[in-house]
């Protein structure tokens, strides 16, 4: 039931947003309900398992802080507004005085905020402070791991790291999975990890095959914390290597492009001893079949230009720039010069090829972006994104720069997304047919007819009357409760559970 799609929902509080490029209204999840958290945890567990399959070794590590180094935040009670602001007190991270999170009274309904804060800080045993998770500490730790490992091995390791708060004292700590293949890396990996974490205790061991699922479950633990710890800069996080879980598919690149696109859409295989069937997730799909900006609203001719735009840029401007961002800045200068009569800044003379590039990138730039640093950065990054996608198409997707090769891969991209959208549509209609007896109001079938509340979001009071929604919530609650780590301790906290 949790896998079915719209109109049989994947979220307790779905909302509508508008795609800023196409204007299309789409439904998205809230990201904080039990269904959203459980779905994200399941997804990351699945990706960790796939990443582990493509490597010989998987090292699992837990990093904890000593009292001298743990990042702390202190409370500031505002009785007038009935809230508590928590500010960082960590000179080591250069974050002293930074607002980390806000705890609102209506989240816990305490008669006295001072009593509530005293009880909370006493539980945490940090002399009136609370700890918080630091992405900066995690990033620097990973950098030290790579630097220390380089003394013994040239191997490029992969990682997945997630932060967590302890169930009793809400002490911040981290769990990490490292993936690698070489024996010499394995011999020193434990030593390297211990040397890289300078702030407390390290526990690490080789994965026994289920650590991936164990670590990924931490993603949903923020629901069982005091609610304010799941908000703003204090909320738990997870991050991983670039192109995570794509290793197996990258090794099969030639077979993927030679086979049918349906074989890529409908995938299956063995995972942790179980047979699984799945469709490619977004990052995997866009790696092998990238979508350019405005893909759904462009004609074939416009799409062809988008995928090859980097070639046109280099032919018009030259090959003198070293990075994509340098090309993007130069293009923005050209557009501003052409549209707003700014100084030429030594730009090359106009030509048909140059005019074509200027015309392509000037769309959507209606005011001079140099009137604002924000606008200039925004348009520079927007241009760079298109160039990055074009470069990915030309260098990763295509094996050479011949017209025949580029056109063949362009055709495959068009075929893939047509078949993928068709598969999604079939799945949605099949779900609707199978569950039609659970729906009383068929307006839920159509986004443009969905009952909305005064804020423009899906009207959950109307949605909750539907039998399919009630069953979805019951099933999601059951799955979430089974997956919660430290459930006994979470229940014992009682007052702090939201």
Short mmCIF file of C-alpha atoms in Angstrom, two decimals:
data_model
loop_
_atom_site.label_atom_id
_atom_site.label_comp_id
_atom_site.label_asym_id
_atom_site.label_seq_id
_atom_site.Cartn_x
_atom_site.Cartn_y
_atom_site.Cartn_z
CA UNK A 1 0.00 0.00 0.00
CA UNK A 2 2.85 2.38 0.79
CA UNK A 3 4.20 1.97 -2.73
CA UNK A 4 1.09 3.09 -4.57
CA UNK A 5 1.01 6.51 -6.16
CA UNK A 6 -1.36 9.40 -6.75
CA UNK A 7 -4.26 9.55 -6.12
CA UNK A 8 -3.63 6.93 -3.43
CA UNK A 9 -1.01 9.19 -1.82
CA UNK A 10 2.48 8.61 -0.45
CA UNK A 11 2.30 11.29 2.25
CA UNK A 12 0.02 12.17 5.19
CA UNK A 13 0.01 15.87 4.25
CA UNK A 14 0.58 16.12 0.47
CA UNK A 15 0.91 19.59 -1.00
CA UNK A 16 0.90 21.20 -4.41
CA UNK A 17 3.84 23.10 -5.89
CA UNK A 18 4.34 24.72 -9.27
CA UNK A 19 7.26 23.80 -11.50
CA UNK A 20 9.01 27.14 -12.06
CA UNK A 21 10.20 26.09 -15.53
CA UNK A 22 7.02 24.59 -16.99
CA UNK A 23 4.32 26.13 -14.81
CA UNK A 24 2.94 22.62 -14.22
CA UNK A 25 1.33 21.95 -10.84
CA UNK A 26 2.59 18.75 -9.20
CA UNK A 27 1.92 17.00 -5.90
CA UNK A 28 4.80 16.42 -3.48
CA UNK A 29 5.22 14.99 0.00
CA UNK A 30 5.72 17.04 3.17
CA UNK A 31 9.03 15.31 3.95
CA UNK A 32 8.42 15.03 7.73
CA UNK A 33 5.47 12.64 8.21
CA UNK A 34 5.96 8.96 9.04
CA UNK A 35 5.24 7.87 5.47
CA UNK A 36 7.82 10.29 3.99
CA UNK A 37 10.49 9.42 6.56
CA UNK A 38 9.98 5.68 6.17
CA UNK A 39 10.06 5.95 2.38
CA UNK A 40 13.31 7.91 2.49
CA UNK A 41 14.88 5.44 4.93
CA UNK A 42 13.87 2.51 2.70
CA UNK A 43 15.30 4.26 -0.35
CA UNK A 44 18.65 4.94 1.31
CA UNK A 45 18.84 1.40 2.66
CA UNK A 46 18.26 0.11 -0.87
CA UNK A 47 20.95 2.39 -2.33
CA UNK A 48 23.44 1.40 0.39
CA UNK A 49 22.81 -2.27 -0.41
CA UNK A 50 23.41 -1.64 -4.13
CA UNK A 51 26.61 0.30 -3.41
CA UNK A 52 27.86 -2.50 -1.16
CA UNK A 53 27.30 -5.07 -3.91
CA UNK A 54 29.80 -3.30 -6.16
CA UNK A 55 32.62 -3.38 -3.57
CA UNK A 56 34.61 -6.09 -1.82
CA UNK A 57 34.69 -4.44 1.62
CA UNK A 58 32.26 -2.34 3.67
CA UNK A 59 33.48 -0.77 6.93
CA UNK A 60 30.90 0.43 9.47
CA UNK A 61 31.94 3.12 11.97
CA UNK A 62 30.25 5.05 14.80
CA UNK A 63 31.73 8.43 15.83
CA UNK A 64 30.87 9.95 19.21
CA UNK A 65 31.97 13.18 20.93
CA UNK A 66 33.67 13.66 24.26
CA UNK A 67 32.31 16.46 26.46
CA UNK A 68 35.24 18.71 25.54
CA UNK A 69 34.47 18.71 21.82
CA UNK A 70 30.73 18.16 21.40
CA UNK A 71 29.02 21.09 19.59
CA UNK A 72 26.74 22.81 22.10
CA UNK A 73 23.82 25.21 21.98
CA UNK A 74 22.27 27.26 24.79
CA UNK A 75 18.62 28.30 25.31
CA UNK A 76 17.05 31.73 25.32
CA UNK A 77 13.49 31.69 26.68
CA UNK A 78 10.94 34.12 25.23
CA UNK A 79 7.87 33.97 27.49
CA UNK A 80 6.07 36.68 25.52
CA UNK A 81 6.11 34.70 22.28
CA UNK A 82 6.06 31.34 24.14
CA UNK A 83 9.15 29.88 22.48
CA UNK A 84 12.76 28.93 23.16
CA UNK A 85 15.57 29.94 20.81
CA UNK A 86 18.68 27.76 20.78
CA UNK A 87 22.00 29.38 19.85
CA UNK A 88 25.33 27.74 19.09
CA UNK A 89 28.09 27.96 21.67
CA UNK A 90 30.92 26.41 19.67
CA UNK A 91 34.07 28.45 19.02
CA UNK A 92 35.73 25.45 17.37
CA UNK A 93 33.29 25.59 14.43
CA UNK A 94 33.15 29.42 14.29
CA UNK A 95 29.39 29.24 14.89
CA UNK A 96 29.14 30.96 18.27
CA UNK A 97 25.86 32.87 18.54
CA UNK A 98 24.30 31.28 15.43
CA UNK A 99 20.56 30.55 15.74
CA UNK A 100 20.33 26.77 15.44
CA UNK A 101 16.63 26.08 16.00
CA UNK A 102 13.44 27.39 17.63
CA UNK A 103 11.29 25.35 20.03
CA UNK A 104 7.66 26.51 19.97
CA UNK A 105 5.46 26.11 23.02
CA UNK A 106 2.59 24.60 21.04
CA UNK A 107 4.85 21.64 20.21
CA UNK A 108 4.87 20.48 23.85
CA UNK A 109 2.40 22.66 25.84
CA UNK A 110 4.45 23.18 29.03
CA UNK A 111 3.08 25.45 31.80
CA UNK A 112 6.55 26.87 32.41
CA UNK A 113 9.16 27.17 29.69
CA UNK A 114 11.91 27.56 32.30
CA UNK A 115 10.92 24.25 33.92
CA UNK A 116 10.75 22.59 30.52
CA UNK A 117 14.24 23.82 29.56
CA UNK A 118 15.70 22.78 32.93
CA UNK A 119 14.23 19.30 32.57
CA UNK A 120 15.51 19.00 29.00
CA UNK A 121 19.06 20.19 29.74
CA UNK A 122 19.25 18.01 32.87
CA UNK A 123 18.42 15.03 30.70
CA UNK A 124 21.23 15.94 28.31
CA UNK A 125 23.89 16.27 31.09
CA UNK A 126 25.89 19.07 29.44
CA UNK A 127 25.76 21.75 32.16
CA UNK A 128 22.71 23.51 30.76
CA UNK A 129 23.52 22.98 27.09
CA UNK A 130 22.27 20.67 24.34
CA UNK A 131 24.45 19.12 21.65
CA UNK A 132 23.76 19.43 17.93
CA UNK A 133 24.91 17.61 14.82
CA UNK A 134 27.49 19.36 12.65
CA UNK A 135 27.76 18.77 8.92
CA UNK A 136 31.03 20.70 9.00
CA UNK A 137 32.56 18.20 11.44
CA UNK A 138 31.42 15.34 9.21
CA UNK A 139 32.88 16.95 6.08
CA UNK A 140 36.24 17.64 7.72
CA UNK A 141 36.35 14.09 9.08
CA UNK A 142 35.87 12.67 5.59
CA UNK A 143 38.59 14.97 4.26
CA UNK A 144 41.00 13.73 6.94
CA UNK A 145 40.12 10.11 6.14
CA UNK A 146 41.06 10.64 2.48
CA UNK A 147 44.27 12.47 3.40
CA UNK A 148 45.37 9.81 5.91
CA UNK A 149 44.49 6.97 3.56
CA UNK A 150 46.56 8.51 0.76
CA UNK A 151 49.69 7.67 2.80
CA UNK A 152 48.97 3.97 2.41
CA UNK A 153 46.80 3.56 -0.70
CA UNK A 154 45.77 5.39 -3.87
CA UNK A 155 42.25 3.90 -3.79
CA UNK A 156 39.30 6.29 -3.93
CA UNK A 157 36.89 5.12 -1.24
CA UNK A 158 33.13 5.68 -1.21
CA UNK A 159 31.02 6.65 1.81
CA UNK A 160 27.57 7.11 3.26
CA UNK A 161 27.30 9.11 6.53
CA UNK A 162 24.28 9.93 8.66
CA UNK A 163 23.93 11.91 11.90
CA UNK A 164 21.81 10.92 14.88
CA UNK A 165 20.82 12.05 18.37
CA UNK A 166 21.05 9.47 21.16
CA UNK A 167 17.74 8.28 22.68
CA UNK A 168 18.57 9.09 26.34
CA UNK A 169 20.66 12.27 26.37
CA UNK A 170 20.14 13.41 22.76
CA UNK A 171 23.93 13.35 22.32
CA UNK A 172 24.94 14.06 18.71
CA UNK A 173 26.95 11.34 16.93
CA UNK A 174 27.48 9.87 13.45
CA UNK A 175 27.36 6.54 11.65
CA UNK A 176 29.40 5.92 8.51
CA UNK A 177 29.70 3.24 5.86
CA UNK A 178 32.93 3.13 3.84
CA UNK A 179 33.07 1.07 0.62
CA UNK A 180 36.34 -0.05 -1.00
CA UNK A 181 38.04 -2.97 -2.77
CA UNK A 182 41.77 -3.21 -2.08
CA UNK A 183 43.31 -5.47 0.58
CA UNK A 184 45.92 -2.85 1.52
CA UNK A 185 43.10 -0.37 2.19
CA UNK A 186 41.35 -2.89 4.42
CA UNK A 187 44.51 -3.44 6.48
CA UNK A 188 44.75 0.24 7.47
CA UNK A 189 41.13 1.43 7.27
CA UNK A 190 40.38 1.06 10.97
CA UNK A 191 43.57 2.94 11.86
CA UNK A 192 42.81 5.69 9.34
CA UNK A 193 39.29 6.22 10.72
CA UNK A 194 40.53 6.45 14.31
CA UNK A 195 43.21 8.96 13.36
CA UNK A 196 40.70 11.08 11.42
CA UNK A 197 38.16 11.43 14.26
CA UNK A 198 39.81 13.73 16.80
CA UNK A 199 36.83 14.52 19.03
CA UNK A 200 35.98 11.36 20.94
CA UNK A 201 35.36 7.65 20.61
CA UNK A 202 35.41 5.54 17.44
CA UNK A 203 33.84 2.08 17.04
CA UNK A 204 34.30 0.36 13.70
CA UNK A 205 34.10 -3.10 12.15
CA UNK A 206 33.51 -4.78 8.80
CA UNK A 207 29.90 -4.97 7.69
CA UNK A 208 28.28 -8.36 8.10
CA UNK A 209 25.79 -7.73 5.32
CA UNK A 210 23.03 -5.92 7.20
CA UNK A 211 24.81 -2.77 8.37
CA UNK A 212 23.53 -0.87 5.32
CA UNK A 213 19.93 -1.31 6.45
CA UNK A 214 20.89 -0.60 10.08
CA UNK A 215 22.56 2.71 9.27
CA UNK A 216 19.92 3.90 6.80
CA UNK A 217 17.16 3.46 9.41
CA UNK A 218 18.66 6.41 11.31
CA UNK A 219 17.24 8.69 8.64
CA UNK A 220 13.76 8.37 10.18
CA UNK A 221 14.80 8.81 13.80
CA UNK A 222 14.19 12.58 13.86
CA UNK A 223 10.46 11.90 14.24
CA UNK A 224 11.08 10.51 17.74
CA UNK A 225 13.14 13.46 18.95
CA UNK A 226 11.95 16.65 20.56
CA UNK A 227 10.47 18.31 17.52
CA UNK A 228 12.80 21.31 17.51
CA UNK A 229 15.86 19.04 17.03
CA UNK A 230 14.44 18.07 13.65
CA UNK A 231 14.26 21.68 12.49
CA UNK A 232 16.61 24.27 10.97
CA UNK A 233 20.37 23.84 11.51
CA UNK A 234 20.02 21.23 14.26
CA UNK A 235 18.19 18.60 12.23
CA UNK A 236 19.87 15.25 11.46
CA UNK A 237 21.34 14.87 7.99
CA UNK A 238 22.79 12.27 5.65
CA UNK A 239 25.20 12.61 2.73
CA UNK A 240 27.10 10.30 0.42
CA UNK A 241 29.62 10.07 -2.39
CA UNK A 242 28.87 11.53 -5.81
CA UNK A 243 26.94 9.11 -8.05
CA UNK A 244 26.22 6.90 -5.09
CA UNK A 245 25.01 3.37 -5.92
CA UNK A 246 25.77 3.80 -9.64
CA UNK A 247 28.93 1.67 -9.77
CA UNK A 248 27.33 -1.54 -11.05
CA UNK A 249 25.43 0.30 -13.77
CA UNK A 250 28.48 2.33 -14.85
CA UNK A 251 30.39 -0.91 -15.40
CA UNK A 252 27.53 -2.02 -17.68
CA UNK A 253 27.36 1.22 -19.65
CA UNK A 254 27.98 -0.40 -23.06
CA UNK A 255 25.30 -3.05 -22.48
CA UNK A 256 22.80 -0.42 -21.31
CA UNK A 257 23.09 1.63 -24.50
CA UNK A 258 23.06 -1.45 -26.73
CA UNK A 259 19.99 -3.00 -25.09
CA UNK A 260 16.37 -2.00 -25.11
CA UNK A 261 15.36 1.00 -23.00
CA UNK A 262 12.63 -1.21 -21.49
CA UNK A 263 15.36 -3.39 -19.97
CA UNK A 264 16.65 -0.33 -18.13
CA UNK A 265 13.18 0.78 -17.01
CA UNK A 266 12.11 -2.62 -15.66
CA UNK A 267 15.10 -3.90 -13.66
CA UNK A 268 15.46 -6.90 -11.38
CA UNK A 269 18.14 -8.84 -9.55
CA UNK A 270 19.32 -10.32 -6.27
CA UNK A 271 19.91 -7.98 -3.34
CA UNK A 272 21.03 -9.28 0.07
CA UNK A 273 19.78 -12.73 -0.89
CA UNK A 274 16.37 -11.48 -2.03
CA UNK A 275 14.98 -11.12 -5.56
CA UNK A 276 13.90 -7.51 -6.18
CA UNK A 277 12.22 -5.67 -9.06
CA UNK A 278 12.53 -1.91 -9.40
CA UNK A 279 12.43 1.05 -11.74
CA UNK A 280 15.54 3.28 -11.92
CA UNK A 281 15.61 6.13 -9.42
CA UNK A 282 15.98 9.69 -10.70
CA UNK A 283 19.75 10.02 -10.32
CA UNK A 284 20.33 6.74 -12.12
CA UNK A 285 17.94 7.64 -14.95
CA UNK A 286 19.45 11.09 -15.46
CA UNK A 287 23.00 9.74 -15.44
CA UNK A 288 22.44 7.53 -18.49
CA UNK A 289 19.53 9.45 -20.04
CA UNK A 290 19.98 13.08 -18.90
CA UNK A 291 17.14 15.57 -19.05
CA UNK A 292 18.02 19.06 -20.17
CA UNK A 293 16.33 22.20 -18.82
CA UNK A 294 12.75 22.54 -20.05
CA UNK A 295 12.79 19.03 -21.51
CA UNK A 296 9.02 18.46 -21.42
CA UNK A 297 8.13 21.66 -23.29
CA UNK A 298 10.82 21.69 -26.00
CA UNK A 299 10.55 20.40 -29.55
CA UNK A 300 13.03 17.84 -30.90
CA UNK A 301 14.97 20.62 -32.65
CA UNK A 302 15.23 22.64 -29.44
CA UNK A 303 16.24 19.57 -27.43
CA UNK A 304 18.97 18.73 -29.94
CA UNK A 305 20.38 22.24 -29.56
CA UNK A 306 20.28 21.98 -25.75
CA UNK A 307 22.25 18.74 -25.66
CA UNK A 308 24.86 20.10 -28.08
CA UNK A 309 25.00 23.68 -26.81
CA UNK A 310 28.50 23.28 -25.33
CA UNK A 311 29.85 22.51 -28.81
CA UNK A 312 28.23 25.67 -30.17
CA UNK A 313 29.62 27.71 -27.29
CA UNK A 314 33.18 26.50 -27.86
CA UNK A 315 32.92 27.07 -31.60
CA UNK A 316 31.62 30.63 -31.03
CA UNK A 317 33.82 31.68 -28.12
CA UNK A 318 36.84 29.42 -28.46
CA UNK A 319 38.50 26.82 -26.27
CA UNK A 320 40.50 29.17 -24.04
CA UNK A 321 38.43 28.76 -20.83
CA UNK A 322 39.36 26.03 -18.37
CA UNK A 323 36.06 25.52 -16.53
CA UNK A 324 32.35 25.51 -17.24
CA UNK A 325 31.77 28.36 -14.82
CA UNK A 326 34.26 30.52 -16.78
CA UNK A 327 32.26 29.85 -19.95
CA UNK A 328 29.05 30.71 -18.08
CA UNK A 329 30.42 34.08 -16.92
CA UNK A 330 31.59 34.93 -20.43
CA UNK A 331 28.20 34.01 -21.90
CA UNK A 332 26.40 36.18 -19.35
CA UNK A 333 28.67 39.08 -20.31
CA UNK A 334 27.77 38.52 -23.97
CA UNK A 335 24.05 38.43 -23.23
CA UNK A 336 24.20 41.60 -21.12
CA UNK A 337 26.21 43.38 -23.79
CA UNK A 338 23.74 42.39 -26.51
CA UNK A 339 20.54 43.10 -24.54
CA UNK A 340 21.42 46.00 -22.25
CA UNK A 341 24.22 47.86 -24.08
CA UNK A 342 26.81 47.44 -21.35
CA UNK A 343 30.51 47.91 -21.98
CA UNK A 344 31.87 45.20 -24.23
CA UNK A 345 34.63 44.27 -21.74
CA UNK A 346 36.86 43.11 -24.57
CA UNK A 347 34.45 40.46 -25.84
CA UNK A 348 34.97 38.87 -29.29
CA UNK A 349 33.35 40.35 -32.36
CA UNK A 350 29.85 39.26 -33.19
CA UNK A 351 29.30 36.37 -35.61
CA UNK A 352 26.34 34.17 -36.66
CA UNK A 353 27.56 31.43 -34.31
CA UNK A 354 27.94 33.92 -31.46
CA UNK A 355 24.53 35.47 -32.12
CA UNK A 356 23.00 31.99 -31.98
CA UNK A 357 24.55 31.35 -28.54
CA UNK A 358 23.45 34.78 -27.27
CA UNK A 359 19.91 34.20 -28.51
CA UNK A 360 19.77 30.80 -26.82
CA UNK A 361 20.88 31.97 -23.37
CA UNK A 362 19.17 35.36 -23.37
CA UNK A 363 15.76 33.72 -22.92
CA UNK A 364 14.53 34.38 -19.40
CA UNK A 365 16.94 37.28 -18.77
CA UNK A 366 14.57 40.25 -18.83
CA UNK A 367 16.51 42.68 -16.64
CA UNK A 368 20.20 43.48 -16.39
CA UNK A 369 21.51 40.87 -13.90
CA UNK A 370 24.50 43.06 -12.99
CA UNK A 371 22.19 45.34 -11.05
CA UNK A 372 22.32 42.68 -8.33
CA UNK A 373 25.04 40.26 -7.22
CA UNK A 374 22.33 37.72 -6.47
CA UNK A 375 20.87 37.97 -9.99
CA UNK A 376 24.30 37.75 -11.59
CA UNK A 377 25.15 34.61 -9.60
CA UNK A 378 21.74 33.12 -10.27
CA UNK A 379 21.96 33.53 -14.06
CA UNK A 380 25.61 32.43 -14.14
CA UNK A 381 24.71 29.22 -12.30
CA UNK A 382 21.66 28.70 -14.51
CA UNK A 383 23.82 28.92 -17.64
CA UNK A 384 26.43 26.66 -16.06
CA UNK A 385 23.81 23.98 -15.30
CA UNK A 386 22.86 23.79 -18.96
CA UNK A 387 26.51 23.56 -19.98
CA UNK A 388 27.15 20.80 -17.42
CA UNK A 389 24.27 18.73 -18.82
CA UNK A 390 25.54 19.27 -22.35
CA UNK A 391 29.05 18.25 -21.29
CA UNK A 392 27.69 15.13 -19.60
CA UNK A 393 25.84 14.22 -22.79
CA UNK A 394 28.88 14.83 -24.98
CA UNK A 395 31.50 13.13 -22.77
CA UNK A 396 29.70 10.43 -20.75
CA UNK A 397 26.66 9.47 -22.82
CA UNK A 398 28.41 9.72 -26.20
CA UNK A 399 31.49 7.62 -26.88
CA UNK A 400 32.79 10.05 -29.51
CA UNK A 401 31.86 13.43 -31.00
CA UNK A 402 30.62 12.18 -34.36
CA UNK A 403 27.22 13.38 -35.50
CA UNK A 404 25.99 9.80 -35.89
CA UNK A 405 26.91 8.90 -32.30
CA UNK A 406 25.36 12.03 -30.85
CA UNK A 407 22.14 11.56 -32.79
CA UNK A 408 21.90 7.88 -31.82
CA UNK A 409 22.23 8.68 -28.12
CA UNK A 410 19.82 11.62 -28.45
CA UNK A 411 17.26 9.23 -29.96
CA UNK A 412 17.78 6.79 -27.09
CA UNK A 413 17.14 9.58 -24.55
CA UNK A 414 13.89 10.50 -26.29
CA UNK A 415 12.83 6.84 -26.40
CA UNK A 416 13.70 6.25 -22.75
CA UNK A 417 11.66 9.13 -21.33
CA UNK A 418 8.69 8.33 -23.56
CA UNK A 419 8.71 4.73 -22.33
CA UNK A 420 9.41 5.79 -18.74
CA UNK A 421 6.48 8.24 -18.68
CA UNK A 422 4.29 5.55 -20.22
CA UNK A 423 5.31 3.07 -17.51
CA UNK A 424 4.51 5.64 -14.82
CA UNK A 425 1.13 6.33 -16.41
CA UNK A 426 0.29 2.62 -16.62
CA UNK A 427 1.22 2.20 -12.96
CA UNK A 428 -0.98 5.10 -11.93
CA UNK A 429 -4.01 3.87 -13.88
CA UNK A 430 -3.52 0.31 -12.63
CA UNK A 431 -3.42 1.62 -9.07
CA UNK A 432 -6.60 3.62 -9.64
CA UNK A 433 -8.46 0.63 -11.07
CA UNK A 434 -7.35 -1.73 -8.30
CA UNK A 435 -8.41 0.69 -5.58
CA UNK A 436 -11.47 2.30 -7.14
CA UNK A 437 -13.74 0.70 -4.51
CA UNK A 438 -11.89 2.66 -1.81
CA UNK A 439 -12.55 6.10 -3.37
CA UNK A 440 -15.80 8.02 -2.98
CA UNK A 441 -14.69 11.31 -4.56
CA UNK A 442 -13.07 10.81 -7.96
CA UNK A 443 -11.72 14.36 -7.91
CA UNK A 444 -8.70 12.80 -6.17
CA UNK A 445 -7.79 11.32 -9.54
CA UNK A 446 -6.97 14.76 -10.95
CA UNK A 447 -4.52 17.25 -9.51
CA UNK A 448 -6.39 20.23 -10.98
CA UNK A 449 -9.58 19.10 -9.19
CA UNK A 450 -8.08 18.08 -5.85
CA UNK A 451 -9.87 19.78 -2.91
CA UNK A 452 -7.52 22.39 -1.42
CA UNK A 453 -7.49 24.22 1.92
CA UNK A 454 -7.21 27.99 2.41
CA UNK A 455 -3.39 27.82 2.05
CA UNK A 456 -3.59 26.09 -1.34
CA UNK A 457 -2.46 22.70 -0.02
CA UNK A 458 -4.36 19.42 -0.28
CA UNK A 459 -7.33 19.53 2.11
CA UNK A 460 -6.37 16.74 4.53
CA UNK A 461 -9.71 17.07 6.37
CA UNK A 462 -11.43 15.97 3.15
CA UNK A 463 -8.71 13.46 2.28
CA UNK A 464 -8.98 11.78 5.70
CA UNK A 465 -12.60 10.82 4.93
CA UNK A 466 -11.47 8.55 2.11
CA UNK A 467 -11.09 4.85 2.87
CA UNK A 468 -7.89 4.55 0.78
CA UNK A 469 -6.27 7.30 2.90
CA UNK A 470 -7.30 5.70 6.20
CA UNK A 471 -5.83 2.37 5.13
CA UNK A 472 -2.68 4.08 3.89
CA UNK A 473 -2.16 5.82 7.25
CA UNK A 474 -2.75 2.62 9.26
CA UNK A 475 -0.32 0.64 7.13
CA UNK A 476 2.30 3.42 7.15
CA UNK A 477 2.04 3.77 10.95
CA UNK A 478 2.58 0.03 11.37
CA UNK A 479 5.63 -0.02 9.09
CA UNK A 480 7.12 3.05 10.74
CA UNK A 481 6.71 1.70 14.29
CA UNK A 482 8.42 -1.56 13.29
CA UNK A 483 11.36 0.32 11.80
CA UNK A 484 12.02 2.75 14.68
CA UNK A 485 15.35 2.21 16.38
CA UNK A 486 15.46 2.67 20.18
CA UNK A 487 11.66 2.32 20.34
CA UNK A 488 11.62 1.36 24.03
CA UNK A 489 13.70 4.39 24.98
CA UNK A 490 11.65 6.67 22.72
CA UNK A 491 8.47 5.51 24.44
CA UNK A 492 10.09 6.03 27.85
CA UNK A 493 10.87 9.65 26.94
CA UNK A 494 7.15 10.13 26.50
CA UNK A 495 6.94 13.87 26.93
CA UNK A 496 9.42 14.55 24.17
CA UNK A 497 7.74 12.45 21.47
CA UNK A 498 5.70 14.37 18.89
#
